Amino acid sequence: MASPTIKRGKRHSSGKSISVAGMSFLGRRCAAWVMEVYLVAISGLVPYSIAVYIESHSSSQRVPLHPVLAKVEEEVAQTLALPQGENPRQVPPLTNVFLGLALAMPLAVTGWQLYILTRTGRTLPKRWLKIRVISTSGRTPSGLQILLREGVGKWGLPLSIAYLLWRYSALFPNGGLLLGLSGVMILLEGGLLLLSPRRRSLHDQIADTVVIDTRHSLRNGSRANRNPQSPNRPSVTVEVPSDYAAYTRDNGNSHHAEPVRAIVLSPSLEEPQANLWLWMRRHPGTTLLVIALAGMTVILATFVGTQVYIQSKTDQRESQQQQNQEFQFLVTQLAATSPDPLEQRKSVILALARNEDPRAIALLVDLLGQETNLSVIDTLQQAFASVGTRALPALRQLNQSLSQQLQSLNDQNSQEYQLTAWRLRATKQAIAKIFLLHNGQLSQVNLTRIDLNQEINEMAPFTLVGEQLNLAGINLENALLNGARLGGSIFSSAGKDKYDDTSDDLRANLRGTNLVQADLTDAFLSGVVLERANLSQANLKGANLSQAQLKQANLSSADLLSANLQQASLEAASLTGANLTGVQLNKANLEKANLGQIKAARADFSEANLIQSNWQNSDLSAVNFSGANLQQTDLSSSFLKGANFRNAKLENANLAYSNLSQADLRGANLAGANFLGVSFFNPETSRSDNFLKAPVNDQSAAIVQGVDFSEVKNLSSSQIVFICQKGGIHPQCNLK
């Protein structure tokens, strides 16, 4: 009988393939993991980078960030303790499109990879690198196994542990440490395969899966793996001698060969999958009992829930009826006559303030807008104060209406003007009392465009006095707070996590607020938005304005003695005549700011952005400008004795007629700077050219050793002599 011949068919492969020659099995597993992460990351980073570029370079009209994207951004910021800016953020329309793609694309790529992993046991990188995930029974893993493997074991467990360790330890809120800790936990989870005899990582053990090498799989073995739906199909094992090919080649005739040593047929030993219907058929009594108990539980829960809901609605209805009856009674009492109608009216007004009916506040507003009796107006003010923060929205609307009405009246001696002023004063006093009574509970209060201006006339005097108030998180955008006394008040604080610069920080919004002559001594305004705010003649001694947003703010003649403005943004701000003595402004942004005639002795402007700012006729003695960017800055006629300009950028700066005695210019870039009439020493002498030829006192002379003056403009011959004598660099120094 002729021996059967075994044909060796050519193995065909489809799809993309990567050369895996020389790569170990463990190396290919790691490479596949890196490629999977890379595919997801790149799908989100590309559209996100485009969105950021468009946002920073587009000049198109801005629109609010899409609500879904804003919510995602808010949740991410809260989870990772990231600082959160203006909400809703204004972005170009295309930014919304690409940010949406940056959110959707990683989800789509992840979903597709999980889908094909469930169907074939291989993601695209696993297919390229010839590895596969199977269950321990040899089948393609189920959807539940993939969920346990990828969602729980590989990512969920290590990232959750890393987050909890970060969140409740001294590492919080440093985001870089969270990233590093997450990487360590993921490596530890995957590294457990080195301790497993079957090279199974923790996520494989959780999901009951194993990763196999398909690089050397036999064709018939691959076919068997592709037909997992035949659990009872017998397996066939054909054992072929290792020298079979050589043997048949040497002998030539097939009848001399023994190609098949043994054929073994064995049934599959795979365990049948759990079947709920089969279990129910085998245990009918238990099934009936479970169904009966479940049905009774559902009926009982429905009955109890219905009764609780009905009772709560009944109680709510009764409470509303009681409030309504009380409200109707008080309204009736307002119209009733009595021996002392004025006192009765006052008592009814105070009773309305205690009523929980929402119509009570609206009625009090109407009464205040129409009342002509000054004592009753004072009573209404007390009523609003007793209502608390619930009254603020209605008070804000009435305050704005009365303020506009007062501005439209020309005759200040008329009765209408006096009554309107008194009513406006009542709203201001009520709001001021609510500030005091509910201190620290105003983080969500909206008082935009509120009028709390100081009034010094005898008719309706008012001054907002709230020293050491906690106004963190309050919205006072475009409010009028002239002459307010808020010394020591807090306008910015950490949120519930007690850490600064995180998503839950409470920062007041003072954008466009009028704070002329306001007293903000020792106030805490760190990170507060003060763009376009008017702080002229304000007292800001010792105030903390670090990281505050003061773009286009008016700080002219403000007193900033010993204030802290580190990293504050003062772009295009006006500080004419301000007192900046001892102020900390290192790394602040003062581009195009107007600081003419200021007093800033010993102030710190190190590494600040001072491009095109104006400092004419200012006192800048002993100021620290080290590392600052002073390009095109006007420092003409300024007193700069002892100023530190080390490593400063002074290209094209104007220093004409300034006093640089004892100033340190080492490392400064002076290309194109104007040094017309600059005095390098002896500040007590005039700036005439004759003075520059006088003997130099080393103790009062500027430090110019090693400084390059080659491209400096308007240097006189005596100035060049001084520069050369003191070790400066100039082309004429080499001439004999």
XYZ file of C-alpha atoms in Angstrom:
736
model
C 0.000 0.000 0.000
C 1.427 3.289 -1.037
C 2.177 5.678 1.699
C 0.189 8.913 1.627
C 2.130 11.910 0.561
C 2.009 15.118 2.509
C 1.987 18.268 0.383
C 3.627 21.285 1.857
C 1.478 24.196 0.726
C 2.814 27.707 0.543
C 1.750 29.905 3.447
C -0.005 33.033 2.271
C -0.387 36.121 4.401
C -2.483 39.159 3.830
C -2.289 42.618 5.223
C 0.637 44.618 6.517
C 3.633 42.743 7.908
C 6.679 43.799 9.865
C 9.957 41.879 9.865
C 10.319 40.156 13.210
C 13.551 38.346 12.474
C 15.896 38.603 15.405
C 13.240 39.964 17.744
C 12.470 37.992 20.879
C 8.913 37.100 21.805
C 9.045 39.410 24.845
C 10.475 42.215 22.715
C 7.662 41.887 20.200
C 5.062 41.997 22.975
C 6.561 45.231 24.328
C 6.804 46.712 20.838
C 3.150 45.864 20.138
C 2.106 47.579 23.381
C 4.097 50.711 22.505
C 2.590 50.803 19.015
C -0.942 50.432 20.389
C -0.421 53.372 22.743
C 1.206 55.376 19.951
C -1.747 54.865 17.593
C -4.216 56.141 20.199
C -1.999 59.036 21.282
C -1.198 60.258 17.784
C -4.876 60.156 16.807
C -5.585 62.707 19.540
C -2.387 64.776 19.507
C -2.539 65.675 15.817
C -5.981 67.375 15.875
C -5.249 68.850 19.323
C -2.032 70.462 18.068
C -3.905 71.909 15.097
C -6.576 73.283 17.449
C -3.959 74.963 19.657
C -2.230 76.471 16.635
C -5.498 77.851 15.257
C -6.443 79.299 18.652
C -3.145 81.161 18.980
C -2.868 82.377 15.369
C -6.407 82.785 14.072
C -7.860 86.287 13.849
C -11.431 85.120 13.181
C -14.302 86.047 15.461
C -14.316 84.072 18.711
C -17.187 81.882 19.868
C -17.739 80.082 23.194
C -16.124 76.676 23.568
C -18.633 73.933 22.773
C -20.534 72.900 25.954
C -19.470 69.243 25.634
C -15.825 70.206 25.218
C -16.096 72.729 28.052
C -17.550 70.040 30.338
C -14.797 67.581 29.396
C -12.168 70.256 29.966
C -13.681 71.073 33.358
C -13.810 67.423 34.444
C -10.232 66.774 33.323
C -9.047 69.895 35.144
C -10.815 68.840 38.343
C -9.531 65.266 38.140
C -5.910 66.243 37.473
C -5.948 69.408 39.642
C -5.068 71.613 36.681
C -5.503 75.398 36.722
C -8.665 76.435 34.951
C -9.026 79.668 33.029
C -12.001 81.640 31.875
C -15.207 79.653 31.495
C -16.675 79.524 28.920
C -13.483 80.019 26.966
C -13.680 82.004 23.727
C -12.109 80.188 20.762
C -12.164 80.374 16.936
C -14.869 78.171 15.348
C -12.297 75.787 13.826
C -10.818 75.184 17.270
C -14.121 73.634 18.336
C -13.973 71.322 15.306
C -10.436 70.070 15.901
C -10.874 69.778 19.667
C -13.922 67.624 18.962
C -11.788 65.446 16.682
C -9.086 65.270 19.380
C -11.743 63.863 21.719
C -13.476 61.541 19.256
C -10.520 60.069 17.349
C -8.794 58.335 20.318
C -12.153 56.860 21.345
C -12.757 55.578 17.806
C -9.258 54.094 17.486
C -9.506 52.455 20.908
C -12.962 51.037 20.124
C -11.800 49.632 16.790
C -8.720 48.003 18.329
C -10.816 46.397 21.071
C -13.348 45.191 18.501
C -10.802 43.398 16.308
C -9.079 42.085 19.442
C -12.379 40.489 20.452
C -12.937 39.017 16.969
C -9.427 37.803 16.128
C -7.352 38.034 19.299
C -5.028 40.498 17.584
C -4.857 44.261 17.284
C -3.109 45.719 14.236
C 0.310 45.915 15.972
C -0.108 42.362 17.282
C -0.900 41.164 13.772
C 2.120 42.960 12.349
C 4.397 41.462 15.009
C 2.853 37.973 14.798
C 1.512 37.546 18.312
C -1.979 36.705 19.446
C -4.149 36.693 22.562
C -6.169 33.565 23.274
C -8.013 32.221 26.277
C -6.448 29.406 28.264
C -8.906 27.037 26.580
C -7.420 27.916 23.189
C -10.332 30.004 21.936
C -10.432 33.625 20.865
C -11.140 35.636 24.055
C -14.690 36.821 24.662
C -15.762 40.444 25.015
C -15.847 40.103 28.812
C -12.317 38.729 28.858
C -11.070 41.599 26.682
C -12.804 44.082 28.991
C -11.143 42.516 32.032
C -7.775 42.284 30.295
C -7.578 45.770 28.795
C -9.959 47.869 30.878
C -9.296 46.434 34.327
C -5.939 44.674 34.360
C -3.767 46.565 31.908
C -5.006 50.144 32.456
C -7.699 50.468 35.103
C -5.929 48.860 38.048
C -2.439 50.429 37.702
C -3.772 53.900 36.832
C -6.287 53.820 39.698
C -3.613 52.846 42.201
C -1.273 55.531 40.858
C -4.000 58.186 41.056
C -4.996 57.292 44.621
C -1.364 57.299 45.780
C -0.842 60.685 44.106
C -4.099 62.265 45.239
C -3.779 61.387 48.916
C -0.066 61.921 49.393
C 2.466 64.729 49.408
C 2.857 64.279 45.624
C -0.417 66.143 44.990
C -0.962 68.372 42.955
C 2.226 67.941 40.856
C 1.020 66.566 37.506
C 4.490 65.453 36.447
C 4.743 63.168 39.449
C 1.357 61.648 38.592
C 2.590 60.883 35.082
C 5.767 59.295 36.406
C 3.918 57.274 39.044
C 1.436 56.016 36.414
C 4.312 54.850 34.229
C 5.901 52.997 37.145
C 2.633 51.226 38.030
C 2.042 50.176 34.410
C 5.588 48.808 34.171
C 5.164 46.927 37.448
C 1.893 45.388 36.249
C 3.405 44.275 32.962
C 6.686 43.235 34.568
C 4.939 40.504 36.571
C 5.153 38.301 33.480
C 8.862 37.886 34.216
C 7.888 36.071 37.426
C 5.299 33.863 35.731
C 6.487 30.486 34.388
C 4.124 30.866 31.395
C 5.070 34.532 30.874
C 1.591 35.735 31.803
C 1.242 39.298 33.057
C -1.287 40.324 35.691
C -3.889 41.427 33.140
C -3.642 38.020 31.428
C -4.136 36.227 34.736
C -7.157 38.417 35.570
C -8.782 37.737 32.181
C -7.692 34.079 31.997
C -5.846 34.707 28.734
C -2.396 33.999 27.342
C -0.289 35.569 24.586
C 1.128 33.149 22.023
C 3.746 33.398 19.288
C 2.222 32.779 15.830
C 5.476 33.168 13.920
C 6.134 29.386 13.595
C 2.525 28.115 13.643
C 1.733 25.248 11.263
C -0.875 25.863 8.599
C -3.219 23.171 9.866
C -2.835 24.495 13.374
C -3.866 27.926 12.180
C -6.937 26.444 10.531
C -7.925 24.758 13.744
C -7.594 28.038 15.602
C -9.764 29.737 13.023
C -12.621 27.325 13.705
C -13.361 27.712 17.406
C -17.005 26.835 16.952
C -16.342 23.064 16.891
C -15.594 22.148 20.486
C -16.204 18.400 19.872
C -14.150 18.152 16.708
C -11.364 15.591 17.205
C -7.810 16.782 16.820
C -5.367 14.999 14.507
C -1.682 14.789 15.312
C 0.657 13.628 12.551
C 4.183 12.811 13.692
C 6.768 13.095 10.931
C 10.417 12.057 11.351
C 12.847 14.911 11.305
C 14.847 13.257 8.490
C 11.776 12.602 6.319
C 12.641 15.018 3.530
C 16.250 13.860 3.280
C 15.217 10.229 3.376
C 12.758 10.508 0.492
C 15.224 12.594 -1.544
C 18.009 10.026 -1.176
C 15.880 6.954 -1.960
C 13.804 8.492 -4.726
C 10.894 6.009 -4.496
C 8.054 6.788 -2.163
C 7.407 3.101 -1.395
C 10.783 2.888 0.381
C 9.894 5.777 2.742
C 8.089 5.658 6.013
C 6.590 9.145 6.034
C 4.067 8.583 8.807
C 5.205 7.206 12.118
C 1.941 7.563 14.014
C -1.530 9.082 13.665
C -3.297 9.894 16.914
C -6.971 10.936 17.064
C -8.081 12.429 20.353
C -11.304 14.245 21.322
C -11.216 17.839 22.456
C -10.899 18.275 26.202
C -12.280 21.826 26.255
C -14.716 22.464 29.036
C -18.217 23.463 27.873
C -19.122 27.089 28.464
C -21.525 27.982 31.236
C -25.127 27.963 29.998
C -27.825 29.672 32.117
C -30.719 28.022 30.281
C -29.182 24.572 30.739
C -28.736 25.250 34.480
C -32.365 26.399 34.782
C -33.600 23.215 33.087
C -31.533 21.083 35.470
C -32.732 22.983 38.586
C -36.388 23.899 37.995
C -37.288 24.172 41.678
C -34.455 26.522 42.533
C -35.164 28.580 39.410
C -38.836 28.962 40.363
C -37.907 30.012 43.905
C -35.387 32.628 42.685
C -37.924 34.058 40.223
C -40.634 34.239 42.902
C -38.333 35.978 45.411
C -37.122 38.437 42.769
C -40.698 39.251 41.760
C -41.765 39.810 45.365
C -38.735 42.054 45.962
C -39.529 44.169 42.918
C -43.186 44.516 43.933
C -42.289 45.423 47.524
C -39.633 47.939 46.415
C -42.093 49.518 43.975
C -44.769 49.791 46.666
C -42.420 51.306 49.258
C -40.888 53.700 46.728
C -44.326 54.828 45.593
C -45.450 55.479 49.160
C -42.308 57.458 49.956
C -42.711 59.530 46.775
C -46.393 60.220 47.494
C -45.651 61.221 51.094
C -42.790 63.545 50.076
C -44.987 65.224 47.473
C -47.772 65.576 50.030
C -45.439 67.182 52.554
C -44.061 69.496 49.880
C -47.553 70.485 48.795
C -48.624 71.163 52.372
C -45.529 73.268 52.987
C -46.163 75.295 49.843
C -49.787 75.794 50.839
C -48.753 76.970 54.292
C -46.220 79.387 52.818
C -48.802 80.616 50.337
C -51.376 81.205 53.077
C -48.846 83.069 55.179
C -47.791 85.145 52.178
C -51.397 86.012 51.333
C -52.048 87.006 54.934
C -49.016 89.318 54.999
C -50.058 90.924 51.719
C -53.485 91.535 53.216
C -51.914 93.074 56.307
C -49.957 95.536 54.157
C -53.208 96.991 52.864
C -55.022 96.899 56.221
C -55.462 99.971 58.386
C -54.478 100.120 62.046
C -53.982 102.740 64.794
C -50.258 102.810 63.896
C -50.077 101.929 60.187
C -46.384 102.810 59.850
C -45.252 100.380 62.547
C -47.552 97.684 61.206
C -46.091 98.158 57.728
C -42.582 97.756 59.093
C -43.469 94.579 61.008
C -45.143 93.060 57.938
C -42.056 93.841 55.838
C -39.790 92.084 58.349
C -42.184 89.117 58.411
C -42.065 88.900 54.620
C -38.299 88.598 54.834
C -38.715 85.447 56.929
C -41.211 83.897 54.513
C -39.772 81.200 52.218
C -42.185 81.960 49.389
C -40.114 83.104 46.362
C -42.687 85.818 45.689
C -41.763 87.523 48.960
C -38.418 88.785 47.613
C -40.062 90.103 44.439
C -42.654 91.917 46.567
C -39.951 93.496 48.749
C -38.168 94.718 45.610
C -41.368 96.314 44.344
C -41.966 97.947 47.718
C -38.463 99.428 47.825
C -38.801 100.739 44.283
C -41.970 102.652 45.232
C -41.561 103.533 48.911
C -41.462 107.231 49.824
C -41.053 107.007 53.588
C -37.355 107.053 54.548
C -37.840 104.999 57.730
C -39.705 102.302 55.789
C -36.896 102.290 53.190
C -34.440 101.599 56.025
C -36.687 98.758 57.205
C -36.707 97.285 53.703
C -32.922 97.446 53.712
C -32.868 95.459 56.972
C -35.321 92.949 55.496
C -33.107 92.284 52.475
C -30.090 91.823 54.733
C -31.982 89.223 56.798
C -32.979 87.294 53.658
C -29.271 86.734 52.889
C -27.621 85.692 49.653
C -30.980 84.660 48.126
C -31.804 88.349 47.846
C -28.647 89.311 45.927
C -29.932 88.639 42.364
C -33.035 90.777 42.950
C -31.007 93.445 44.769
C -28.526 93.548 41.877
C -31.264 94.230 39.334
C -32.889 96.906 41.493
C -29.499 98.492 42.230
C -28.668 98.758 38.524
C -32.092 100.179 37.720
C -31.904 102.824 40.454
C -28.336 103.759 39.495
C -29.343 104.382 35.888
C -32.436 106.277 37.007
C -30.344 108.508 39.276
C -27.928 109.336 36.458
C -30.812 110.416 34.251
C -32.089 112.937 36.822
C -30.513 116.379 36.532
C -32.038 118.284 39.429
C -30.312 117.042 42.570
C -32.568 119.138 44.753
C -35.763 117.539 43.516
C -37.682 115.152 45.741
C -37.546 112.414 43.106
C -33.741 112.601 42.995
C -33.472 112.448 46.790
C -35.842 109.474 47.070
C -34.013 107.606 44.290
C -30.663 108.268 45.980
C -32.031 107.012 49.300
C -33.423 103.844 47.696
C -30.093 103.219 45.948
C -28.302 103.686 49.252
C -30.631 101.094 50.828
C -29.642 98.496 48.209
C -25.952 99.260 48.786
C -26.292 98.923 52.561
C -28.215 95.662 52.212
C -25.516 94.196 49.961
C -22.747 95.397 52.312
C -24.507 93.750 55.288
C -24.895 90.492 53.351
C -21.146 90.605 52.654
C -20.498 90.832 56.390
C -23.119 88.314 57.543
C -22.259 85.707 54.897
C -18.522 86.218 54.749
C -16.816 83.391 52.842
C -20.077 82.195 51.237
C -20.010 84.419 48.150
C -17.998 82.286 45.720
C -20.874 81.806 43.262
C -22.449 85.253 43.621
C -22.894 87.303 40.441
C -22.762 91.064 41.063
C -21.645 92.282 37.649
C -22.168 96.009 37.047
C -23.303 96.534 40.644
C -23.097 100.113 41.944
C -21.341 100.236 45.318
C -19.637 103.578 44.777
C -18.743 105.739 47.719
C -21.156 108.653 48.266
C -19.957 111.492 50.490
C -22.935 113.832 50.149
C -25.058 114.416 53.236
C -28.267 113.331 51.540
C -27.407 109.619 51.120
C -23.844 108.937 52.317
C -22.377 105.474 51.778
C -18.991 103.768 51.904
C -18.465 100.058 51.355
C -16.545 98.954 54.445
C -15.530 95.325 54.472
C -12.064 94.907 55.848
C -10.739 91.331 55.926
C -13.692 90.005 53.959
C -13.475 86.714 52.095
C -14.640 87.580 48.574
C -12.883 84.701 46.809
C -14.779 83.603 43.717
C -17.211 86.540 43.620
C -18.018 88.047 40.219
C -17.697 91.848 40.334
C -16.969 92.408 36.647
C -17.488 96.062 35.633
C -18.739 96.854 39.125
C -18.431 100.345 40.647
C -16.434 100.208 43.900
C -14.915 103.679 44.071
C -13.584 104.486 47.528
C -14.332 101.000 48.889
C -12.433 100.060 52.037
C -11.472 96.420 51.584
C -8.110 96.302 53.338
C -6.896 92.800 54.128
C -9.693 91.204 52.126
C -9.190 87.919 50.323
C -10.112 87.781 46.640
C -8.424 84.469 45.855
C -8.163 81.203 47.760
C -7.554 77.495 47.281
C -10.608 75.309 46.839
C -11.628 72.201 48.697
C -8.319 70.468 47.963
C -6.484 73.272 49.870
C -3.874 73.575 47.097
C -3.266 76.673 44.955
C -3.163 76.651 41.151
C -5.623 73.781 40.799
C -8.988 73.561 39.065
C -11.115 74.345 42.128
C -9.347 77.605 43.027
C -11.721 80.449 43.908
C -10.689 83.681 42.227
C -12.740 86.845 42.089
C -13.500 88.396 38.732
C -12.642 92.105 38.845
C -12.361 92.633 35.103
C -13.198 96.246 34.288
C -14.046 97.031 37.930
C -13.800 100.676 39.002
C -11.685 100.827 42.181
C -10.567 104.445 42.086
C -9.167 105.520 45.490
C -10.092 102.143 46.936
C -8.247 100.917 50.014
C -6.827 97.461 49.271
C -4.001 97.497 51.794
C -2.615 93.983 52.361
C -5.372 92.540 50.157
C -4.784 89.087 48.684
C -5.332 89.380 44.920
C -3.069 86.586 43.670
C -4.188 85.324 40.259
C -7.254 87.599 40.230
C -8.487 88.903 36.874
C -8.091 92.716 36.895
C -7.972 93.387 33.162
C -9.053 96.951 32.313
C -9.681 97.620 36.009
C -9.334 101.226 37.178
C -7.075 101.285 40.250
C -5.903 104.875 39.936
C -4.998 106.429 43.292
C -5.802 103.116 44.977
C -3.945 102.099 48.104
C -2.296 98.753 47.385
C 0.418 98.822 50.025
C 1.538 95.295 50.830
C -1.080 93.787 48.517
C -0.346 90.405 46.952
C -0.888 90.737 43.194
C 1.299 87.827 42.116
C 0.118 86.248 38.852
C -2.724 88.786 38.684
C -4.084 89.636 35.246
C -3.643 93.431 34.992
C -3.631 93.833 31.222
C -4.660 97.406 30.281
C -5.367 98.176 33.939
C -5.051 101.746 35.178
C -2.692 101.975 38.168
C -1.728 105.616 37.762
C -0.822 107.291 41.070
C -1.570 104.036 42.898
C 0.429 103.296 46.018
C 2.063 99.883 45.564
C 4.609 100.173 48.343
C 6.004 96.676 49.111
C 3.308 95.044 46.990
C 3.976 91.639 45.421
C 3.444 91.489 41.642
C 5.567 88.447 40.819
C 4.613 86.970 37.427
C 1.746 89.455 37.156
C 0.576 90.402 33.664
C 0.651 94.214 33.258
C 0.688 94.386 29.478
C -0.321 97.876 28.278
C -1.158 98.857 31.869
C -0.810 102.462 33.026
C 1.269 103.053 36.175
C 2.025 106.751 35.715
C 3.052 108.256 39.040
C 2.538 104.990 40.915
C 4.582 104.185 43.999
C 6.328 100.862 43.361
C 8.913 101.128 46.120
C 10.022 97.639 47.135
C 7.560 95.972 44.765
C 8.206 92.375 43.660
C 7.649 92.229 39.878
C 10.068 89.525 38.802
C 8.893 87.647 35.688
C 5.953 90.056 35.373
C 4.603 91.033 31.960
C 4.715 94.838 31.560
C 4.960 95.007 27.781
C 3.952 98.485 26.496
C 3.032 99.528 30.048
C 3.085 103.209 30.951
C 5.156 103.699 34.128
C 6.226 107.308 33.699
C 7.217 109.265 36.821
C 6.832 106.276 39.133
C 8.711 105.649 42.345
C 10.126 102.141 42.306
C 13.258 102.234 44.448
C 14.559 98.737 45.265
C 11.779 97.103 43.231
C 12.450 93.709 41.665
C 11.831 93.448 37.897
C 14.182 90.541 37.282
C 13.359 88.490 34.161
C 10.284 90.671 33.563
C 8.944 91.432 30.092
C 9.260 95.227 29.762
C 9.327 95.584 25.976
C 8.341 99.088 24.748
C 7.367 100.201 28.258
C 7.642 103.844 29.291
C 9.646 104.819 32.428
C 10.417 108.486 31.787
C 11.457 110.628 34.766
C 11.081 107.730 37.215
C 12.964 106.968 40.408
C 14.453 103.515 39.757
C 17.368 103.574 42.180
C 18.665 100.140 43.183
C 16.039 98.457 40.994
C 16.769 94.875 39.944
C 16.461 94.584 36.140
C 18.675 91.490 35.873
C 17.651 89.260 32.976
C 14.764 91.596 32.094
C 13.710 92.290 28.520
C 13.948 96.085 28.084
C 14.020 96.220 24.311
C 12.813 99.583 22.932
C 12.043 100.717 26.484
C 12.085 104.440 27.307
C 14.173 105.056 30.453
C 15.108 108.616 29.575
C 15.752 111.106 32.392
C 15.323 108.359 34.991
C 17.306 107.994 38.199
C 18.978 104.574 37.916
C 21.641 104.797 40.586
C 22.710 101.322 41.681
C 20.330 99.601 39.246
C 21.162 96.005 38.327
C 21.117 95.466 34.533
C 23.116 92.238 34.488
C 22.250 90.118 31.427
C 19.374 92.477 30.595
C 18.244 93.044 27.008
C 18.483 96.777 26.284
C 18.502 96.726 22.481
C 17.262 100.057 21.073
C 16.359 101.265 24.577
C 16.318 105.008 25.267
C 18.513 105.924 28.272
C 19.067 109.561 27.295
C 20.034 111.796 30.233
C 19.484 108.974 32.744
C 21.738 108.532 35.757
C 23.580 105.195 35.769
C 25.964 105.816 38.656
C 26.836 102.566 40.438
C 24.642 100.692 37.938
C 25.806 97.201 36.958
C 25.696 96.711 33.169
C 27.721 93.512 32.925
C 26.311 91.029 30.413
C 23.708 93.508 29.126
C 22.970 93.732 25.406
C 23.158 97.438 24.487
C 22.949 97.233 20.691
C 21.216 100.328 19.337
C 20.640 101.875 22.808
C 20.596 105.662 23.092
C 23.173 106.920 25.676
C 22.880 110.638 24.899
C 23.956 112.595 27.999
C 24.029 109.497 30.235
C 25.821 109.989 33.545
C 28.020 107.084 34.640
C 28.965 108.453 38.083
C 28.505 111.181 40.728
C 24.712 111.633 40.748
C 24.970 114.923 42.636
C 26.612 116.708 39.701
C 24.799 118.004 36.613
C 24.614 115.992 33.397
C 26.764 118.428 31.389
C 29.533 117.073 29.191
C 32.091 118.931 31.334
C 31.061 116.738 34.258
C 31.854 113.612 32.292
C 35.470 114.757 31.978
C 35.871 115.070 35.724
C 37.946 112.509 37.680
C 36.043 109.279 38.244
C 35.181 108.136 41.744
C 35.332 104.347 41.650
C 32.703 103.962 44.356
C 30.079 105.933 42.441
C 30.973 104.780 38.910
C 28.905 102.408 36.850
C 30.239 98.870 36.356
C 30.919 98.386 32.641
C 33.771 95.891 32.594
C 33.407 93.559 29.621
C 30.270 95.367 28.389
C 30.082 95.842 24.607
C 29.316 99.481 23.668
C 30.245 99.045 19.994
C 26.695 99.588 18.689
C 25.538 102.132 21.301
C 24.247 105.419 19.870
C 25.170 109.015 20.777
C 28.215 108.303 22.934
C 30.345 111.358 23.599
C 34.147 111.248 23.599
C 34.273 111.573 27.402
C 31.825 108.686 27.779
C 34.005 106.545 25.515
C 37.062 107.444 27.621
C 35.234 106.322 30.738
C 34.163 103.070 29.080
C 37.684 102.287 27.954
C 39.180 103.120 31.373
C 36.721 100.820 33.127
C 37.250 97.805 30.884
C 34.351 98.300 28.533
C 34.423 97.340 24.861
C 34.355 99.955 22.100
C 36.183 100.212 18.738
C 37.925 103.417 19.828
C 39.418 101.716 22.876
C 41.960 100.019 20.598
C 43.115 103.334 19.064
C 46.194 104.928 20.512
